[in-house]
Amino acid sequence: MSETREEGIFEENLNEILKVRREKLAKLQETGKDPFKITKFSPTHKSMTIIEEFESLEDQEVIIAGRIMTKRVMGKASFAHILDSEGQIQIYVQINELGKEAYDDFKSMDIGDIIGVRGDVFRTKKGEISVKAKEITLLSKSLRPLPEKWHGLKDTDLRYRQRHVDLIVNPDVRKTFIIRSKVIQKIRNYLDAKGFLEVDTPILHNTAGGAAARPFITHHNTLDMDMYLRIATELHLKRLIIGGFDKVYEMGRIFRNEGMSVKHNPEFTTIELYQAYADYEDIMDLTEDMIATVAEEVLGTTKIEYQGQTVDLTPPWTRMTMVEAVEKYAGVDFNSFTTEEEAVKALKGMGIDIDKPVTWGEALNIAFEEKVEEQLIQPTFIIDYPIEISPLAKRMNEDPRLTYRFELFITGREIANAFSELNDPIDQRERFIDQAKQRDAGDEEAHMMDEDFVNALEIGMPPTGGLGIGIDRLIMLLTDSYSIRDVILFPTMKPRD
């Protein structure tokens, strides 16, 4: 049968179901049983609570509520499973217990209807913990069938577009977002216990800064000026360090007008934290301890599986410089080069073509991204980044070509980015000017000049360590999720029409 023919049959069946369900609703309304007029229902127990505490609840009356997921009508007795926020539980329905009218009402209910059930807890002859219904109340009529009844909700595009249905029919998806919530809670608990203060900074910025990214632009009518959705929280959080707070953090949405992939969504969640009088080594210690602690508290282990790979989050984690990493994984020692021409020649020797002039530091970073990143499976801190790609990090005293910066890689993906923060306002202004030149030359991701931030630095910022973690990528790791869309409840999607 052709695909077009199958789709036609499906649409005919769906249209018939929609018609029948609306007719059922109309009949309920005519007989004074309109479920949408019910404003409240008060369950006493959840499904998993009943199952886990069966010994104390056996033969006790409970009130539960949920969505009908399965239904078997067998003459004068029927079974159904209802889904609540914890899971599923079976109900047993008898005509003798409910009476003929109520039993007929139950028989006319559909998969997807939301019901309330009052009844006694018992175990069936087959050993399944269930609730023997004494009373059933229709709380909401489902006018559209759940997709899996026809073809299963396996199409990832459809799942992301209809997350409400995805959560109903795919228990693992529900589990992922429960874990997400717990991870976020545990991160907050960890930082609060360390004396960090959670703060809120603006989402609308006059100048897009704090990261190399293309911003979304909007317009404020009253002020008649363009504004930018924030691409980072960094520059405002540093102002708070300047203002006298020693430890601050913010967790929230970031917006970047960039490409979409399994690792990128235009809006995503990060946490940034800043600690006065600390450096990037202190922040490395905090990062590995926090992530390992959160994994242990949420998952019960620091050894996890990600896409078939075993990852050990137990500290301490490997630390190596970018130069060391390129030498180890690509066999090229960038410290042996004395000119930019030698660095470029090395790139070509690795099979990397470049179409513009690059500095030694830019060549090093290109070699790292092309040949090393994907090989960093176990937690690895790559430290000492070139100054050209680190406009907000403090320059290294030992080698002025580099900065006190690290990125954390796990399973070949960047999870975190951190610096010993640049607090020299003169150096910062010069770097912003250089970034502005790159922007004028066509680099839309280069930093804008931010005079207000430089003025703030001139007041004086203490030596500070800062960290940014991609929360979505961390959740991907801890839930074994392949795509960032699997851990964002409502990812950005292109409209079908």
CSV table of C-alpha atoms in Angstrom, one decimal:
chain,number,residue,atom,x,y,z
A,1,MET,CA,0.0,0.0,0.0
A,2,SER,CA,1.4,3.4,-0.9
A,3,GLU,CA,2.4,5.9,1.8
A,4,THR,CA,-0.2,8.4,0.4
A,5,ARG,CA,-2.9,5.7,0.7
A,6,GLU,CA,-1.9,4.9,4.2
A,7,GLU,CA,-2.0,8.5,5.2
A,8,GLY,CA,-5.5,8.8,3.7
A,9,ILE,CA,-6.8,5.9,5.7
A,10,PHE,CA,-5.2,7.3,8.8
A,11,GLU,CA,-6.9,10.7,8.3
A,12,GLU,CA,-10.3,9.0,7.6
A,13,ASN,CA,-9.9,7.0,10.8
A,14,LEU,CA,-8.8,10.0,12.8
A,15,ASN,CA,-11.7,12.1,11.5
A,16,GLU,CA,-14.1,9.4,12.5
A,17,ILE,CA,-12.6,9.1,16.0
A,18,LEU,CA,-12.8,12.9,16.5
A,19,LYS,CA,-16.4,12.9,15.4
A,20,VAL,CA,-17.3,10.0,17.7
A,21,ARG,CA,-15.6,11.6,20.7
A,22,ARG,CA,-17.3,14.9,20.2
A,23,GLU,CA,-20.6,13.1,20.0
A,24,LYS,CA,-19.9,11.4,23.3
A,25,LEU,CA,-19.1,14.8,24.9
A,26,ALA,CA,-22.3,16.2,23.5
A,27,LYS,CA,-24.3,13.4,25.1
A,28,LEU,CA,-22.6,13.9,28.4
A,29,GLN,CA,-23.4,17.5,28.3
A,30,GLU,CA,-27.0,16.8,27.4
A,31,THR,CA,-27.4,14.5,30.4
A,32,GLY,CA,-25.8,16.9,32.9
A,33,LYS,CA,-22.5,15.0,33.1
A,34,ASP,CA,-20.2,17.6,31.4
A,35,PRO,CA,-16.7,16.8,32.7
A,36,PHE,CA,-15.5,20.3,31.9
A,37,LYS,CA,-17.7,21.8,34.6
A,38,ILE,CA,-15.8,20.0,37.3
A,39,THR,CA,-13.4,22.5,38.9
A,40,LYS,CA,-11.7,20.3,41.6
A,41,PHE,CA,-10.8,16.8,42.5
A,42,SER,CA,-8.7,15.8,45.5
A,43,PRO,CA,-6.6,12.6,45.2
A,44,THR,CA,-5.2,11.1,48.4
A,45,HIS,CA,-2.5,8.9,46.9
A,46,LYS,CA,-0.3,8.6,43.8
A,47,SER,CA,0.2,5.4,41.9
A,48,MET,CA,3.8,4.6,42.9
A,49,THR,CA,3.0,5.4,46.6
A,50,ILE,CA,0.3,2.8,46.6
A,51,ILE,CA,2.6,0.2,45.0
A,52,GLU,CA,5.5,0.9,47.3
A,53,GLU,CA,3.4,1.0,50.4
A,54,PHE,CA,1.0,-1.8,49.5
A,55,GLU,CA,1.4,-3.7,52.8
A,56,SER,CA,0.1,-0.8,54.9
A,57,LEU,CA,-2.5,0.2,52.3
A,58,GLU,CA,-4.0,-3.2,51.4
A,59,ASP,CA,-7.8,-3.1,51.8
A,60,GLN,CA,-7.6,0.6,52.6
A,61,GLU,CA,-9.7,3.1,50.6
A,62,VAL,CA,-7.8,5.6,48.4
A,63,ILE,CA,-8.6,8.2,45.9
A,64,ILE,CA,-6.5,8.5,42.8
A,65,ALA,CA,-6.7,10.4,39.5
A,66,GLY,CA,-5.0,10.1,36.1
A,67,ARG,CA,-5.3,9.4,32.4
A,68,ILE,CA,-6.7,6.2,31.0
A,69,MET,CA,-3.9,4.4,29.1
A,70,THR,CA,-5.3,0.9,28.6
A,71,LYS,CA,-8.8,-0.5,28.9
A,72,ARG,CA,-10.2,-4.0,28.8
A,73,VAL,CA,-13.9,-4.4,29.0
A,74,MET,CA,-15.1,-8.0,29.8
A,75,GLY,CA,-18.8,-8.1,30.3
A,76,LYS,CA,-19.6,-7.3,33.9
A,77,ALA,CA,-16.0,-6.6,34.9
A,78,SER,CA,-13.2,-4.5,33.3
A,79,PHE,CA,-9.6,-3.5,33.8
A,80,ALA,CA,-7.8,-0.3,33.0
A,81,HIS,CA,-4.5,1.4,33.7
A,82,ILE,CA,-4.4,5.0,34.6
A,83,LEU,CA,-1.3,7.3,34.4
A,84,ASP,CA,-0.5,9.9,37.0
A,85,SER,CA,2.6,12.0,37.6
A,86,GLU,CA,4.4,9.1,39.3
A,87,GLY,CA,3.5,6.2,36.9
A,88,GLN,CA,0.7,3.8,36.2
A,89,ILE,CA,-1.6,1.7,38.3
A,90,GLN,CA,-4.4,-0.8,37.4
A,91,ILE,CA,-8.0,-0.3,38.4
A,92,TYR,CA,-10.6,-3.0,38.6
A,93,VAL,CA,-14.2,-2.1,37.7
A,94,GLN,CA,-17.3,-4.2,38.4
A,95,ILE,CA,-20.9,-3.6,37.4
A,96,ASN,CA,-22.0,-4.9,40.8
A,97,GLU,CA,-19.9,-2.4,42.6
A,98,LEU,CA,-20.6,0.7,40.5
A,99,GLY,CA,-24.2,0.0,39.3
A,100,LYS,CA,-25.3,-0.4,35.7
A,101,GLU,CA,-25.4,3.3,34.8
A,102,ALA,CA,-22.0,4.2,36.2
A,103,TYR,CA,-20.6,1.0,34.7
A,104,ASP,CA,-22.0,1.9,31.3
A,105,ASP,CA,-20.5,5.4,31.7
A,106,PHE,CA,-17.1,3.8,32.3
A,107,LYS,CA,-17.4,1.5,29.3
A,108,SER,CA,-18.0,4.6,27.1
A,109,MET,CA,-14.9,6.3,28.3
A,110,ASP,CA,-11.9,6.5,25.9
A,111,ILE,CA,-8.1,6.0,26.1
A,112,GLY,CA,-6.8,9.4,27.1
A,113,ASP,CA,-9.8,10.5,29.2
A,114,ILE,CA,-8.8,11.7,32.7
A,115,ILE,CA,-10.7,10.1,35.6
A,116,GLY,CA,-10.9,10.1,39.3
A,117,VAL,CA,-11.3,6.8,41.1
A,118,ARG,CA,-12.3,6.0,44.7
A,119,GLY,CA,-11.7,2.4,45.7
A,120,ASP,CA,-9.9,-0.2,47.8
A,121,VAL,CA,-6.3,-1.3,47.3
A,122,PHE,CA,-5.9,-5.0,46.6
A,123,ARG,CA,-3.8,-7.5,44.7
A,124,THR,CA,-5.2,-9.4,41.8
A,125,LYS,CA,-4.9,-13.2,41.4
A,126,LYS,CA,-2.1,-12.5,38.9
A,127,GLY,CA,-0.3,-10.5,41.6
A,128,GLU,CA,-0.8,-7.0,40.2
A,129,ILE,CA,-1.4,-4.3,42.8
A,130,SER,CA,-4.7,-2.5,41.8
A,131,VAL,CA,-7.5,-0.4,43.0
A,132,LYS,CA,-11.0,-1.9,43.1
A,133,ALA,CA,-13.3,1.0,42.0
A,134,LYS,CA,-16.2,2.1,44.1
A,135,GLU,CA,-16.8,5.3,42.2
A,136,ILE,CA,-15.4,6.7,39.0
A,137,THR,CA,-15.6,10.4,37.9
A,138,LEU,CA,-14.8,11.6,34.4
A,139,LEU,CA,-12.7,14.8,35.0
A,140,SER,CA,-11.7,15.6,31.4
A,141,LYS,CA,-12.8,14.2,28.0
A,142,SER,CA,-10.0,13.6,25.6
A,143,LEU,CA,-11.3,14.7,22.2
A,144,ARG,CA,-8.1,13.6,20.3
A,145,PRO,CA,-6.6,10.1,20.5
A,146,LEU,CA,-3.1,9.5,21.7
A,147,PRO,CA,-0.9,9.0,18.6
A,148,GLU,CA,0.7,5.7,19.6
A,149,LYS,CA,-2.7,4.0,19.2
A,150,TRP,CA,-2.1,4.3,15.4
A,151,HIS,CA,1.6,4.6,14.6
A,152,GLY,CA,3.6,5.1,17.8
A,153,LEU,CA,5.2,8.4,18.8
A,154,LYS,CA,8.7,7.5,17.5
A,155,ASP,CA,9.2,10.4,15.0
A,156,THR,CA,11.6,12.7,16.9
A,157,ASP,CA,10.4,15.8,15.1
A,158,LEU,CA,6.8,15.0,16.1
A,159,ARG,CA,7.9,14.2,19.7
A,160,TYR,CA,9.5,17.6,20.0
A,161,ARG,CA,6.6,19.4,18.5
A,162,GLN,CA,4.0,17.6,20.7
A,163,ARG,CA,6.0,17.3,23.9
A,164,HIS,CA,2.7,17.1,25.9
A,165,VAL,CA,2.0,13.8,24.1
A,166,ASP,CA,5.6,12.7,24.3
A,167,LEU,CA,5.5,13.0,28.1
A,168,ILE,CA,2.3,11.0,28.2
A,169,VAL,CA,3.3,8.0,26.1
A,170,ASN,CA,7.1,7.8,26.7
A,171,PRO,CA,7.9,7.2,30.4
A,172,ASP,CA,11.7,7.6,29.8
A,173,VAL,CA,11.1,11.2,28.6
A,174,ARG,CA,9.3,12.0,31.8
A,175,LYS,CA,12.2,10.5,33.8
A,176,THR,CA,14.7,12.7,31.9
A,177,PHE,CA,13.0,15.9,32.9
A,178,ILE,CA,12.5,14.8,36.5
A,179,ILE,CA,16.3,14.2,36.5
A,180,ARG,CA,16.9,17.6,34.9
A,181,SER,CA,14.9,19.3,37.7
A,182,LYS,CA,16.8,17.4,40.4
A,183,VAL,CA,20.2,18.2,38.9
A,184,ILE,CA,19.3,21.9,38.8
A,185,GLN,CA,18.1,21.8,42.4
A,186,LYS,CA,21.3,20.0,43.6
A,187,ILE,CA,23.5,22.5,41.8
A,188,ARG,CA,21.7,25.3,43.6
A,189,ASN,CA,22.0,23.4,46.9
A,190,TYR,CA,25.7,22.9,46.4
A,191,LEU,CA,26.5,26.5,45.6
A,192,ASP,CA,24.2,27.9,48.4
A,193,ALA,CA,26.1,25.6,50.9
A,194,LYS,CA,29.4,27.1,49.6
A,195,GLY,CA,28.3,30.6,50.4
A,196,PHE,CA,27.3,31.7,46.8
A,197,LEU,CA,24.5,34.2,46.4
A,198,GLU,CA,22.0,33.5,43.6
A,199,VAL,CA,21.1,36.7,41.7
A,200,ASP,CA,19.1,37.9,38.7
A,201,THR,CA,20.6,40.1,35.9
A,202,PRO,CA,19.0,41.6,32.9
A,203,ILE,CA,17.9,39.6,29.8
A,204,LEU,CA,17.7,42.7,27.6
A,205,HIS,CA,21.1,44.3,27.1
A,206,ASN,CA,22.1,47.5,25.5
A,207,THR,CA,25.3,45.8,24.3
A,208,ALA,CA,25.7,42.1,23.5
A,209,GLY,CA,28.8,40.9,25.5
A,210,GLY,CA,30.3,38.2,27.6
A,211,ALA,CA,30.7,35.6,24.8
A,212,ALA,CA,31.7,35.3,21.2
A,213,ALA,CA,28.2,34.8,19.7
A,214,ARG,CA,25.7,36.4,17.4
A,215,PRO,CA,22.8,38.0,19.3
A,216,PHE,CA,19.1,38.3,18.7
A,217,ILE,CA,18.1,41.9,18.2
A,218,THR,CA,14.8,43.4,19.4
A,219,HIS,CA,13.5,47.0,19.6
A,220,HIS,CA,12.3,49.0,22.6
A,221,ASN,CA,9.6,51.3,21.3
A,222,THR,CA,9.5,53.8,24.1
A,223,LEU,CA,13.2,54.4,24.1
A,224,ASP,CA,13.3,53.9,20.3
A,225,MET,CA,16.5,51.8,20.5
A,226,ASP,CA,17.6,48.4,19.5
A,227,MET,CA,18.4,46.0,22.4
A,228,TYR,CA,19.9,42.5,22.5
A,229,LEU,CA,18.7,39.3,24.2
A,230,ARG,CA,21.6,38.3,26.4
A,231,ILE,CA,24.3,36.0,25.0
A,232,ALA,CA,25.9,35.6,28.5
A,233,THR,CA,25.4,36.8,32.1
A,234,GLU,CA,29.2,37.4,32.6
A,235,LEU,CA,29.6,41.2,32.4
A,236,HIS,CA,26.7,41.9,34.8
A,237,LEU,CA,27.9,39.3,37.3
A,238,LYS,CA,31.4,40.8,37.3
A,239,ARG,CA,29.8,44.2,38.1
A,240,LEU,CA,28.5,42.5,41.3
A,241,ILE,CA,32.0,41.3,42.2
A,242,ILE,CA,33.1,44.9,41.7
A,243,GLY,CA,30.3,46.0,43.9
A,244,GLY,CA,31.5,43.9,46.8
A,245,PHE,CA,29.8,40.5,46.6
A,246,ASP,CA,32.4,37.8,47.0
A,247,LYS,CA,30.5,34.8,45.5
A,248,VAL,CA,27.6,35.1,43.0
A,249,TYR,CA,25.9,32.9,40.5
A,250,GLU,CA,23.0,33.0,38.1
A,251,MET,CA,21.2,30.1,36.3
A,252,GLY,CA,19.0,31.1,33.4
A,253,ARG,CA,18.2,31.3,29.7
A,254,ILE,CA,20.8,32.5,27.2
A,255,PHE,CA,19.9,33.4,23.6
A,256,ARG,CA,22.2,33.1,20.6
A,257,ASN,CA,21.2,33.6,17.0
A,258,GLU,CA,23.3,30.7,15.7
A,259,GLY,CA,22.9,27.3,14.0
A,260,MET,CA,21.0,24.4,15.4
A,261,SER,CA,22.3,20.9,15.9
A,262,VAL,CA,22.3,18.0,18.4
A,263,LYS,CA,24.5,20.3,20.6
A,264,HIS,CA,22.9,23.7,19.9
A,265,ASN,CA,19.5,25.3,20.5
A,266,PRO,CA,19.0,29.1,20.0
A,267,GLU,CA,17.9,29.4,23.6
A,268,PHE,CA,19.5,27.3,26.3
A,269,THR,CA,20.3,27.3,30.0
A,270,THR,CA,23.6,28.1,31.6
A,271,ILE,CA,25.0,28.7,35.1
A,272,GLU,CA,27.7,31.3,35.6
A,273,LEU,CA,29.4,31.8,38.9
A,274,TYR,CA,32.1,34.2,40.1
A,275,GLN,CA,34.3,34.0,43.2
A,276,ALA,CA,36.5,36.9,44.3
A,277,TYR,CA,40.1,36.2,45.3
A,278,ALA,CA,40.1,32.9,43.5
A,279,ASP,CA,41.8,31.7,40.3
A,280,TYR,CA,41.0,29.2,37.6
A,281,GLU,CA,42.7,26.3,39.6
A,282,ASP,CA,40.2,27.0,42.4
A,283,ILE,CA,37.4,26.9,39.9
A,284,MET,CA,38.6,23.6,38.5
A,285,ASP,CA,38.5,22.1,41.9
A,286,LEU,CA,35.0,23.5,42.5
A,287,THR,CA,33.8,22.3,39.0
A,288,GLU,CA,34.9,18.6,39.4
A,289,ASP,CA,33.6,18.4,43.0
A,290,MET,CA,30.2,20.0,42.1
A,291,ILE,CA,29.5,17.8,39.1
A,292,ALA,CA,30.7,14.6,40.9
A,293,THR,CA,28.6,15.5,43.9
A,294,VAL,CA,25.5,16.2,41.9
A,295,ALA,CA,25.8,13.0,39.9
A,296,GLU,CA,26.2,11.0,43.1
A,297,GLU,CA,23.2,12.7,44.8
A,298,VAL,CA,20.9,12.4,41.7
A,299,LEU,CA,22.0,9.1,40.1
A,300,GLY,CA,23.6,7.4,43.1
A,301,THR,CA,27.0,7.0,41.2
A,302,THR,CA,29.8,8.9,39.6
A,303,LYS,CA,30.2,6.2,36.9
A,304,ILE,CA,27.7,6.7,34.1
A,305,GLU,CA,27.0,5.4,30.6
A,306,TYR,CA,26.7,7.8,27.7
A,307,GLN,CA,25.9,6.5,24.2
A,308,GLY,CA,27.7,3.2,24.9
A,309,GLN,CA,30.7,4.8,26.6
A,310,THR,CA,31.5,4.5,30.3
A,311,VAL,CA,32.4,7.8,31.9
A,312,ASP,CA,34.0,8.1,35.3
A,313,LEU,CA,33.2,11.4,37.0
A,314,THR,CA,35.2,10.5,40.1
A,315,PRO,CA,37.7,13.3,40.9
A,316,PRO,CA,40.4,14.2,40.3
A,317,TRP,CA,40.1,14.8,36.5
A,318,THR,CA,42.8,15.0,33.9
A,319,ARG,CA,44.3,18.5,33.4
A,320,MET,CA,46.5,19.3,30.4
A,321,THR,CA,47.4,22.4,28.5
A,322,MET,CA,46.0,22.9,25.0
A,323,VAL,CA,49.6,22.6,23.6
A,324,GLU,CA,50.0,19.3,25.5
A,325,ALA,CA,46.7,18.0,24.2
A,326,VAL,CA,47.5,18.8,20.5
A,327,GLU,CA,50.9,17.1,20.9
A,328,LYS,CA,49.4,14.0,22.6
A,329,TYR,CA,46.5,13.5,20.2
A,330,ALA,CA,47.8,15.0,17.0
A,331,GLY,CA,51.5,14.6,17.4
A,332,VAL,CA,52.4,18.2,16.8
A,333,ASP,CA,54.3,20.4,19.3
A,334,PHE,CA,53.2,24.0,18.8
A,335,ASN,CA,55.8,25.2,21.3
A,336,SER,CA,58.4,24.2,18.8
A,337,PHE,CA,57.2,26.8,16.3
A,338,THR,CA,58.9,30.2,16.3
A,339,THR,CA,56.8,31.8,13.6
A,340,GLU,CA,53.2,31.9,12.5
A,341,GLU,CA,54.2,30.5,9.1
A,342,GLU,CA,55.4,27.3,10.8
A,343,ALA,CA,52.1,27.0,12.7
A,344,VAL,CA,50.1,27.4,9.5
A,345,LYS,CA,52.4,24.8,7.8
A,346,ALA,CA,51.7,22.4,10.6
A,347,LEU,CA,47.9,22.8,10.1
A,348,LYS,CA,48.3,22.0,6.4
A,349,GLY,CA,50.4,19.0,7.4
A,350,MET,CA,47.4,17.8,9.5
A,351,GLY,CA,45.1,18.1,6.5
A,352,ILE,CA,43.5,21.3,7.8
A,353,ASP,CA,42.9,23.9,5.1
A,354,ILE,CA,42.5,27.6,6.1
A,355,ASP,CA,41.4,30.4,3.9
A,356,LYS,CA,42.7,33.4,5.9
A,357,PRO,CA,45.8,34.5,7.8
A,358,VAL,CA,45.9,33.2,11.3
A,359,THR,CA,48.2,33.8,14.3
A,360,TRP,CA,50.1,31.1,16.3
A,361,GLY,CA,47.3,31.0,18.9
A,362,GLU,CA,44.5,30.8,16.4
A,363,ALA,CA,46.3,28.0,14.6
A,364,LEU,CA,46.7,26.1,17.9
A,365,ASN,CA,43.0,26.4,18.6
A,366,ILE,CA,42.1,25.2,15.1
A,367,ALA,CA,44.3,22.2,15.5
A,368,PHE,CA,42.7,21.5,18.9
A,369,GLU,CA,39.2,21.8,17.7
A,370,GLU,CA,39.8,19.7,14.5
A,371,LYS,CA,42.0,16.9,15.9
A,372,VAL,CA,41.6,16.7,19.7
A,373,GLU,CA,38.2,17.7,21.0
A,374,GLU,CA,36.3,14.6,19.9
A,375,GLN,CA,38.9,12.3,21.5
A,376,LEU,CA,38.4,13.7,25.1
A,377,ILE,CA,35.9,11.1,26.4
A,378,GLN,CA,36.8,11.1,30.1
A,379,PRO,CA,36.5,14.4,32.0
A,380,THR,CA,39.4,16.5,31.0
A,381,PHE,CA,40.3,20.1,31.8
A,382,ILE,CA,42.1,21.8,28.8
A,383,ILE,CA,43.9,24.8,30.2
A,384,ASP,CA,45.9,27.8,29.0
A,385,TYR,CA,44.1,29.0,25.9
A,386,PRO,CA,45.4,31.5,23.3
A,387,ILE,CA,44.8,35.1,24.1
A,388,GLU,CA,43.2,35.8,20.7
A,389,ILE,CA,40.2,33.6,21.5
A,390,SER,CA,40.0,34.6,25.2
A,391,PRO,CA,39.2,38.3,25.4
A,392,LEU,CA,37.9,38.2,29.0
A,393,ALA,CA,40.6,36.0,30.5
A,394,LYS,CA,43.7,37.1,32.4
A,395,ARG,CA,47.0,36.9,30.4
A,396,MET,CA,49.5,34.3,31.7
A,397,ASN,CA,52.6,35.7,33.3
A,398,GLU,CA,54.6,32.7,32.1
A,399,ASP,CA,53.6,33.0,28.5
A,400,PRO,CA,51.9,36.2,27.2
A,401,ARG,CA,50.5,34.3,24.2
A,402,LEU,CA,48.2,32.4,26.5
A,403,THR,CA,45.6,33.0,29.2
A,404,TYR,CA,44.6,31.5,32.5
A,405,ARG,CA,41.5,29.8,31.0
A,406,PHE,CA,40.2,26.3,30.9
A,407,GLU,CA,37.4,24.4,29.2
A,408,LEU,CA,36.0,21.1,30.5
A,409,PHE,CA,35.4,18.3,27.9
A,410,ILE,CA,33.5,15.1,28.5
A,411,THR,CA,32.5,12.7,25.7
A,412,GLY,CA,34.1,15.0,23.2
A,413,ARG,CA,31.9,17.9,24.1
A,414,GLU,CA,32.6,21.2,25.9
A,415,ILE,CA,30.7,21.3,29.1
A,416,ALA,CA,32.2,24.3,30.9
A,417,ASN,CA,34.3,27.4,30.2
A,418,ALA,CA,36.2,29.3,32.9
A,419,PHE,CA,39.0,31.9,33.5
A,420,SER,CA,41.0,33.7,35.9
A,421,GLU,CA,39.1,36.8,35.0
A,422,LEU,CA,40.8,39.8,33.4
A,423,ASN,CA,40.6,42.7,35.8
A,424,ASP,CA,43.0,45.1,34.2
A,425,PRO,CA,40.7,47.8,32.6
A,426,ILE,CA,43.5,49.1,30.2
A,427,ASP,CA,44.1,45.6,28.9
A,428,GLN,CA,40.4,44.9,28.7
A,429,ARG,CA,39.8,48.1,26.6
A,430,GLU,CA,42.5,47.1,24.2
A,431,ARG,CA,41.1,43.7,23.7
A,432,PHE,CA,37.6,45.1,23.2
A,433,ILE,CA,39.0,47.4,20.5
A,434,ASP,CA,40.7,44.5,18.8
A,435,GLN,CA,37.4,42.6,18.9
A,436,ALA,CA,35.6,45.6,17.5
A,437,LYS,CA,38.0,45.6,14.6
A,438,GLN,CA,37.2,42.0,13.9
A,439,ARG,CA,33.5,42.8,14.1
A,440,ASP,CA,34.0,45.6,11.6
A,441,ALA,CA,35.8,43.2,9.3
A,442,GLY,CA,32.7,40.9,9.2
A,443,ASP,CA,33.0,38.7,12.3
A,444,GLU,CA,29.4,38.9,13.7
A,445,GLU,CA,30.4,36.8,16.7
A,446,ALA,CA,33.2,39.2,17.9
A,447,HIS,CA,32.6,41.2,21.1
A,448,MET,CA,31.1,44.6,20.9
A,449,MET,CA,32.9,47.5,22.6
A,450,ASP,CA,31.4,47.9,26.1
A,451,GLU,CA,32.5,51.2,27.6
A,452,ASP,CA,30.2,50.8,30.6
A,453,PHE,CA,31.9,47.5,31.6
A,454,VAL,CA,35.4,49.0,31.2
A,455,ASN,CA,34.3,51.9,33.4
A,456,ALA,CA,33.2,49.5,36.0
A,457,LEU,CA,36.5,47.7,35.9
A,458,GLU,CA,38.2,51.0,36.4
A,459,ILE,CA,36.6,51.2,39.9
A,460,GLY,CA,38.6,48.0,40.7
A,461,MET,CA,37.7,44.3,40.5
A,462,PRO,CA,39.6,41.9,42.8
A,463,PRO,CA,41.4,38.8,41.4
A,464,THR,CA,38.4,36.6,40.4
A,465,GLY,CA,37.7,33.1,39.1
A,466,GLY,CA,34.7,32.6,36.9
A,467,LEU,CA,32.9,29.6,35.5
A,468,GLY,CA,30.1,28.9,32.9
A,469,ILE,CA,28.5,25.5,32.6
A,470,GLY,CA,26.1,24.5,29.8
A,471,ILE,CA,23.3,23.0,31.9
A,472,ASP,CA,21.6,21.4,28.9
A,473,ARG,CA,24.8,19.6,27.9
A,474,LEU,CA,25.4,18.5,31.5
A,475,ILE,CA,21.8,17.1,31.6
A,476,MET,CA,22.5,15.3,28.3
A,477,LEU,CA,25.5,13.6,29.9
A,478,LEU,CA,23.7,12.6,33.1
A,479,THR,CA,20.6,11.3,31.2
A,480,ASP,CA,22.4,9.6,28.3
A,481,SER,CA,20.5,11.9,25.9
A,482,TYR,CA,22.0,12.2,22.3
A,483,SER,CA,20.4,15.5,21.4
A,484,ILE,CA,20.0,18.8,23.3
A,485,ARG,CA,16.4,18.7,22.2
A,486,ASP,CA,15.9,15.6,24.3
A,487,VAL,CA,16.6,17.7,27.5
A,488,ILE,CA,14.8,20.9,26.6
A,489,LEU,CA,11.0,20.6,27.2
A,490,PHE,CA,10.1,22.8,24.2
A,491,PRO,CA,13.1,23.1,21.8
A,492,THR,CA,13.0,25.7,19.0
A,493,MET,CA,11.3,24.2,15.9
A,494,LYS,CA,10.6,25.6,12.5
A,495,PRO,CA,6.9,25.9,11.9
A,496,ARG,CA,5.6,23.3,9.5
A,497,ASP,CA,3.4,25.8,7.7
